[in-house]
CSV table of C-alpha atoms and ligand atoms in Angstrom, one decimal:
chain,number,residue,atom,x,y,z
A,1,MET,CA,-52.7,-16.4,11.4
A,2,THR,CA,-49.6,-17.8,9.7
A,3,VAL,CA,-46.5,-17.8,12.0
A,4,LEU,CA,-43.1,-18.0,10.3
A,5,PHE,CA,-40.3,-19.6,12.3
A,6,ALA,CA,-37.1,-18.4,10.6
A,7,SER,CA,-34.1,-19.9,12.3
A,8,ASP,CA,-30.4,-20.1,11.9
A,9,LEU,CA,-29.1,-23.7,12.1
A,10,ASP,CA,-25.5,-24.0,13.5
A,11,GLN,CA,-25.2,-23.3,17.2
A,12,THR,CA,-28.9,-22.4,17.3
A,13,LEU,CA,-30.8,-25.5,16.4
A,14,ILE,CA,-27.9,-27.9,15.6
A,15,TYR,CA,-24.6,-28.4,17.4
A,16,SER,CA,-21.2,-30.0,16.8
A,17,ARG,CA,-19.5,-31.9,19.6
A,18,ASN,CA,-17.4,-28.9,20.4
A,19,SER,CA,-20.3,-26.5,20.7
A,20,MET,CA,-23.0,-28.6,22.4
A,21,GLY,CA,-21.8,-28.0,26.0
A,22,MET,CA,-21.6,-30.4,28.9
A,23,GLU,CA,-25.2,-30.7,30.1
A,24,VAL,CA,-26.3,-33.4,27.7
A,25,THR,CA,-26.0,-37.2,27.7
A,26,GLU,CA,-25.3,-39.5,24.8
A,27,GLU,CA,-28.7,-41.0,25.1
A,28,GLU,CA,-30.4,-37.5,24.6
A,29,LEU,CA,-28.6,-37.0,21.3
A,30,VAL,CA,-29.5,-37.6,17.7
A,31,GLU,CA,-27.3,-37.2,14.7
A,32,VAL,CA,-28.6,-34.6,12.1
A,33,GLU,CA,-25.6,-34.3,9.8
A,34,ARG,CA,-23.0,-36.6,8.5
A,35,TYR,CA,-19.7,-35.5,6.7
A,36,GLU,CA,-17.2,-37.7,5.2
A,37,GLY,CA,-18.8,-40.8,6.9
A,38,LYS,CA,-18.7,-39.3,10.3
A,39,PRO,CA,-21.5,-37.7,12.5
A,40,LEU,CA,-20.9,-33.9,12.5
A,41,SER,CA,-24.0,-32.2,13.9
A,42,PHE,CA,-26.6,-33.1,16.5
A,43,MET,CA,-29.8,-32.1,18.2
A,44,THR,CA,-31.3,-33.5,21.3
A,45,LYS,CA,-34.1,-36.0,20.5
A,46,LYS,CA,-36.5,-33.6,22.4
A,47,SER,CA,-35.4,-30.7,20.0
A,48,GLN,CA,-35.8,-32.8,16.9
A,49,SER,CA,-39.3,-33.9,17.7
A,50,ALA,CA,-40.3,-30.4,18.7
A,51,LEU,CA,-38.9,-29.1,15.3
A,52,TRP,CA,-40.7,-31.8,13.4
A,53,ASN,CA,-43.9,-31.0,15.1
A,54,ILE,CA,-43.7,-27.2,14.6
A,55,GLY,CA,-45.0,-27.7,11.1
A,56,ASP,CA,-48.5,-28.1,12.7
A,57,SER,CA,-48.6,-24.6,13.9
A,58,ALA,CA,-45.9,-22.6,12.2
A,59,PHE,CA,-44.0,-22.5,8.9
A,60,PHE,CA,-40.3,-23.5,9.4
A,61,LEU,CA,-37.7,-21.6,7.3
A,62,PRO,CA,-34.1,-22.6,7.8
A,63,VAL,CA,-31.9,-19.5,7.4
A,64,THR,CA,-28.2,-20.3,7.3
A,65,THR,CA,-24.9,-19.0,6.1
A,66,ARG,CA,-24.1,-22.6,4.8
A,67,THR,CA,-23.8,-23.0,1.0
A,68,GLN,CA,-26.2,-25.3,-0.8
A,69,ALA,CA,-23.9,-28.3,-0.5
A,70,GLN,CA,-23.3,-27.7,3.2
A,71,TYR,CA,-27.0,-27.2,3.8
A,72,GLU,CA,-28.1,-30.4,2.0
A,73,ARG,CA,-25.9,-32.4,4.4
A,74,VAL,CA,-28.3,-31.5,7.3
A,75,THR,CA,-30.9,-34.2,6.9
A,76,GLY,CA,-32.2,-34.4,10.5
A,77,ILE,CA,-34.1,-31.1,10.6
A,78,PHE,CA,-37.1,-32.4,8.7
A,79,GLU,CA,-39.2,-35.5,8.7
A,80,GLY,CA,-39.9,-36.9,5.3
A,81,GLN,CA,-40.3,-33.9,3.1
A,82,HIS,CA,-37.7,-31.1,2.9
A,83,PRO,CA,-38.7,-27.6,4.0
A,84,GLN,CA,-40.4,-25.9,1.0
A,85,PHE,CA,-38.0,-22.9,1.3
A,86,ALA,CA,-34.5,-22.5,2.7
A,87,VAL,CA,-32.4,-19.4,2.9
A,88,ILE,CA,-28.8,-20.4,2.4
A,89,SER,CA,-25.5,-18.5,1.8
A,90,ASN,CA,-26.6,-16.0,4.4
A,91,GLY,CA,-29.5,-14.8,2.2
A,92,ALA,CA,-27.8,-14.6,-1.2
A,93,VAL,CA,-29.7,-17.8,-2.2
A,94,ILE,CA,-33.2,-18.9,-1.5
A,95,LEU,CA,-34.1,-22.5,-2.3
A,96,GLU,CA,-37.6,-23.4,-3.4
A,97,ASN,CA,-38.2,-27.1,-3.4
A,98,GLY,CA,-34.4,-27.6,-3.5
A,99,HIS,CA,-33.8,-25.2,-6.4
A,100,PRO,CA,-32.3,-21.7,-6.2
A,101,ILE,CA,-34.8,-18.9,-7.1
A,102,LYS,CA,-32.8,-17.2,-9.9
A,103,GLU,CA,-34.4,-13.8,-9.9
A,104,TRP,CA,-33.6,-13.4,-6.2
A,105,SER,CA,-29.9,-14.2,-6.5
A,106,ASP,CA,-29.5,-12.1,-9.7
A,107,GLN,CA,-30.8,-9.1,-7.9
A,108,ILE,CA,-28.4,-9.6,-4.9
A,109,ARG,CA,-25.5,-10.1,-7.3
A,110,GLN,CA,-26.3,-6.9,-9.1
A,111,THR,CA,-26.4,-5.0,-5.8
A,112,CYS,CA,-23.0,-6.5,-4.8
A,113,ILE,CA,-21.5,-5.5,-8.1
A,114,ASN,CA,-22.9,-1.9,-7.8
A,115,ARG,CA,-21.5,-1.6,-4.3
A,116,LYS,CA,-18.2,-3.2,-5.3
A,117,THR,CA,-18.6,-5.9,-2.6
A,118,ILE,CA,-17.5,-8.8,-4.7
A,119,ILE,CA,-14.9,-11.3,-3.8
A,120,GLU,CA,-12.4,-10.0,-6.4
A,121,GLU,CA,-12.3,-6.6,-4.6
A,122,LEU,CA,-12.0,-8.2,-1.2
A,123,LEU,CA,-9.2,-10.7,-1.7
A,124,PRO,CA,-6.4,-8.1,-2.1
A,125,GLU,CA,-7.6,-6.4,1.1
A,126,ILE,CA,-7.6,-9.7,2.9
A,127,GLU,CA,-4.0,-10.3,1.7
A,128,ARG,CA,-3.0,-6.9,2.9
A,129,HIS,CA,-4.3,-7.5,6.5
A,130,PHE,CA,-4.2,-11.2,7.0
A,131,SER,CA,-0.9,-12.6,6.0
A,132,GLU,CA,-0.2,-13.9,9.5
A,133,ASP,CA,0.4,-17.5,10.2
A,134,TRP,CA,-2.8,-17.9,12.2
A,135,VAL,CA,-4.7,-17.8,8.9
A,136,LEU,CA,-4.9,-21.5,8.0
A,137,LYS,CA,-7.1,-21.2,4.9
A,138,VAL,CA,-9.0,-18.6,2.8
A,139,ARG,CA,-12.3,-20.1,1.6
A,140,GLU,CA,-14.8,-18.6,-1.0
A,141,ALA,CA,-18.4,-19.5,-0.5
A,142,ASP,CA,-20.0,-20.0,-4.0
A,143,ASP,CA,-18.7,-16.6,-5.2
A,144,TRP,CA,-20.8,-14.7,-2.6
A,145,PHE,CA,-18.5,-14.2,0.4
A,146,VAL,CA,-15.3,-15.3,2.1
A,147,TYR,CA,-14.3,-16.9,5.3
A,148,LEU,CA,-10.9,-17.6,6.8
A,149,ILE,CA,-10.2,-20.8,8.8
A,150,ILE,CA,-8.1,-19.5,11.6
A,151,ASP,CA,-6.1,-20.9,14.5
A,152,ARG,CA,-8.3,-19.4,17.2
A,153,ALA,CA,-5.6,-19.9,19.9
A,154,ARG,CA,-3.3,-17.6,18.0
A,155,PHE,CA,-5.8,-15.1,16.7
A,156,PRO,CA,-5.3,-11.7,18.2
A,157,GLU,CA,-8.9,-11.1,19.5
A,158,ASP,CA,-7.9,-7.5,20.5
A,159,LYS,CA,-7.5,-6.6,16.9
A,160,LEU,CA,-11.0,-7.7,15.9
A,161,ASP,CA,-12.5,-4.2,16.4
A,162,PHE,CA,-9.9,-2.7,14.1
A,163,TYR,CA,-10.6,-5.3,11.4
A,164,THR,CA,-14.3,-4.8,11.8
A,165,THR,CA,-14.0,-1.0,11.3
A,166,THR,CA,-11.5,-1.4,8.4
A,167,PHE,CA,-13.8,-3.8,6.4
A,168,LYS,CA,-17.0,-2.0,7.3
A,169,LYS,CA,-15.6,1.0,5.4
A,170,LEU,CA,-15.4,-1.3,2.4
A,171,GLY,CA,-18.9,-2.6,2.8
A,172,TRP,CA,-18.1,-5.9,4.5
A,173,GLY,CA,-19.4,-7.1,7.8
A,174,LEU,CA,-17.3,-9.4,10.0
A,175,SER,CA,-18.4,-12.3,12.1
A,176,LEU,CA,-16.2,-14.6,14.1
A,177,GLN,CA,-17.7,-18.0,14.8
A,178,GLY,CA,-15.4,-20.7,16.2
A,179,ARG,CA,-12.6,-21.2,13.7
A,180,LYS,CA,-14.2,-19.2,11.0
A,181,LEU,CA,-13.9,-15.5,10.3
A,182,TYR,CA,-16.6,-14.4,7.8
A,183,PHE,CA,-16.5,-11.5,5.5
A,184,MET,CA,-20.0,-10.8,4.3
A,185,PRO,CA,-21.2,-8.1,1.9
A,186,GLU,CA,-23.5,-5.8,3.7
A,187,SER,CA,-26.2,-6.3,1.1
A,188,ILE,CA,-26.3,-10.0,1.7
A,189,THR,CA,-28.6,-10.4,4.8
A,190,LYS,CA,-30.7,-13.0,6.3
A,191,ALA,CA,-33.4,-10.5,7.0
A,192,GLY,CA,-33.9,-9.5,3.4
A,193,ALA,CA,-34.5,-13.1,2.3
A,194,MET,CA,-36.8,-13.8,5.3
A,195,GLU,CA,-38.9,-10.8,4.3
A,196,TYR,CA,-39.2,-12.2,0.7
A,197,ILE,CA,-40.5,-15.5,2.1
A,198,LYS,CA,-42.8,-13.7,4.6
A,199,LYS,CA,-44.5,-12.1,1.7
A,200,ARG,CA,-44.6,-15.2,-0.5
A,201,ILE,CA,-46.4,-17.3,2.2
A,202,GLY,CA,-48.4,-14.4,3.6
A,203,ALA,CA,-47.1,-14.7,7.2
A,204,ASN,CA,-48.1,-12.1,9.6
A,205,TYR,CA,-46.0,-13.0,12.6
A,206,VAL,CA,-42.3,-13.9,12.6
A,207,VAL,CA,-40.3,-15.7,15.3
A,208,ALA,CA,-36.6,-15.8,14.6
A,209,ALA,CA,-33.7,-17.4,16.3
A,210,GLY,CA,-29.9,-17.1,16.0
A,211,ASP,CA,-26.6,-16.9,17.8
A,212,SER,CA,-24.1,-14.8,15.7
A,213,LEU,CA,-23.7,-11.3,14.5
A,214,LEU,CA,-24.9,-12.4,11.1
A,215,ASP,CA,-28.3,-13.3,12.7
A,216,LEU,CA,-28.9,-9.9,14.3
A,217,ASP,CA,-30.7,-8.4,11.3
A,218,LEU,CA,-33.0,-11.4,11.1
A,219,LEU,CA,-33.9,-11.1,14.8
A,220,GLU,CA,-34.4,-7.4,14.6
A,221,SER,CA,-36.8,-7.7,11.7
A,222,ALA,CA,-38.8,-10.4,13.4
A,223,ASN,CA,-41.7,-9.9,15.8
A,224,TYR,CA,-40.1,-12.1,18.4
A,225,GLY,CA,-36.4,-12.9,18.5
A,226,MET,CA,-34.5,-15.5,20.4
A,227,LEU,CA,-30.7,-15.1,20.8
A,228,ALA,CA,-28.7,-18.1,22.0
A,229,ALA,CA,-26.8,-17.0,25.2
A,230,HIS,CA,-23.6,-18.8,24.2
A,231,GLY,CA,-23.2,-17.1,20.8
A,232,GLU,CA,-21.0,-14.3,19.4
A,233,ALA,CA,-23.9,-11.8,19.4
A,234,ALA,CA,-24.8,-12.2,23.1
A,235,LYS,CA,-21.1,-12.2,24.0
A,236,ASN,CA,-20.4,-9.0,22.1
A,237,ALA,CA,-23.0,-7.2,24.3
A,238,VAL,CA,-24.3,-5.3,21.3
A,239,SER,CA,-27.5,-3.3,22.1
A,240,ILE,CA,-30.5,-5.4,21.2
A,241,SER,CA,-34.2,-4.5,20.9
A,242,ALA,CA,-36.7,-5.3,23.6
A,243,HIS,CA,-38.4,-8.0,21.4
A,244,ILE,CA,-35.2,-10.0,21.3
A,245,HIS,CA,-34.8,-12.5,24.2
A,246,LYS,CA,-31.6,-14.2,25.3
A,247,THR,CA,-31.9,-17.9,26.2
A,248,LYS,CA,-31.4,-18.9,29.8
A,249,ASN,CA,-29.6,-22.1,28.7
A,250,TYR,CA,-26.3,-22.5,26.8
A,251,GLY,CA,-25.2,-24.9,24.1
A,252,ILE,CA,-27.5,-27.6,22.8
A,253,LYS,CA,-29.9,-27.0,25.7
A,254,ALA,CA,-30.4,-23.4,24.3
A,255,GLY,CA,-31.6,-25.1,21.1
A,256,GLU,CA,-34.1,-27.0,23.1
A,257,GLU,CA,-35.3,-23.9,24.9
A,258,ILE,CA,-35.8,-22.0,21.6
A,259,LEU,CA,-37.8,-24.8,20.1
A,260,ALA,CA,-40.1,-25.1,23.2
A,261,ARG,CA,-40.7,-21.4,23.1
A,262,VAL,CA,-41.5,-21.3,19.4
A,263,ALA,CA,-44.0,-24.1,19.9
A,264,GLU,CA,-45.7,-22.1,22.7
A,265,LEU,CA,-45.8,-18.9,20.7
A,266,SER,CA,-47.1,-20.5,17.6
A,267,LEU,CA,-49.9,-22.4,19.5
A,268,GLN,CA,-50.9,-19.1,21.1
A,269,ARG,CA,-51.3,-17.6,17.7
A,270,GLN,CA,-53.3,-20.2,16.0
B,1,MG,MG1,-25.2,-19.9,13.9
């Protein structure tokens, strides 16, 4: 039996200083991403070795909203060889041996055009609703989606439901993660790209892990889901299916818990 372990990266397997929590010592940590000469993301050593060893019993598929350049900075999630496939840009792009699968992205692009969920249509709407001074930057991710860098302290959290409803009508899903507010076309999903890989490798059991609202479709379409307790999705108390399990731990220790559980599940299914 082939087990596919499809996992989000940020705040699920890897953690910044701000998101890792307090229950970890410096000695436990290992740097997994460097940006502009500085360490940016970490795992615990225990997590890293668990992840490196998962390859013996499961097929590891990174599934991230990071763009290709952002994904390629994360060098600590594999030992030696890169993962054969990686889902990036939230599912709009699939890398095979480091190169985007063109047919996949072409098909996603066409769906976005048909549904008018392209950046050119979105930007005027963002301008209309988000001219406030807590919007620090508007960033476009490789032509696929948009995220705002916001001043979280000044962001009116009580208006989030209104924004979510407004943009849902236009075909965009919202996700608030730390200082970033994402606007994602509804046809760009992590689940869709995972299903494609599941077929390609002939997997028959999927374990998925994540923390944000953008991970929920991935977890829903898996056989076994793990939701990090500290994340946006768990906090929003959205209704989740019985096969999705919330971690007991928070922060970087939730990452450890997820990897230990995945190792157990894949061994059971060998
Ligand atoms: Mg995440």
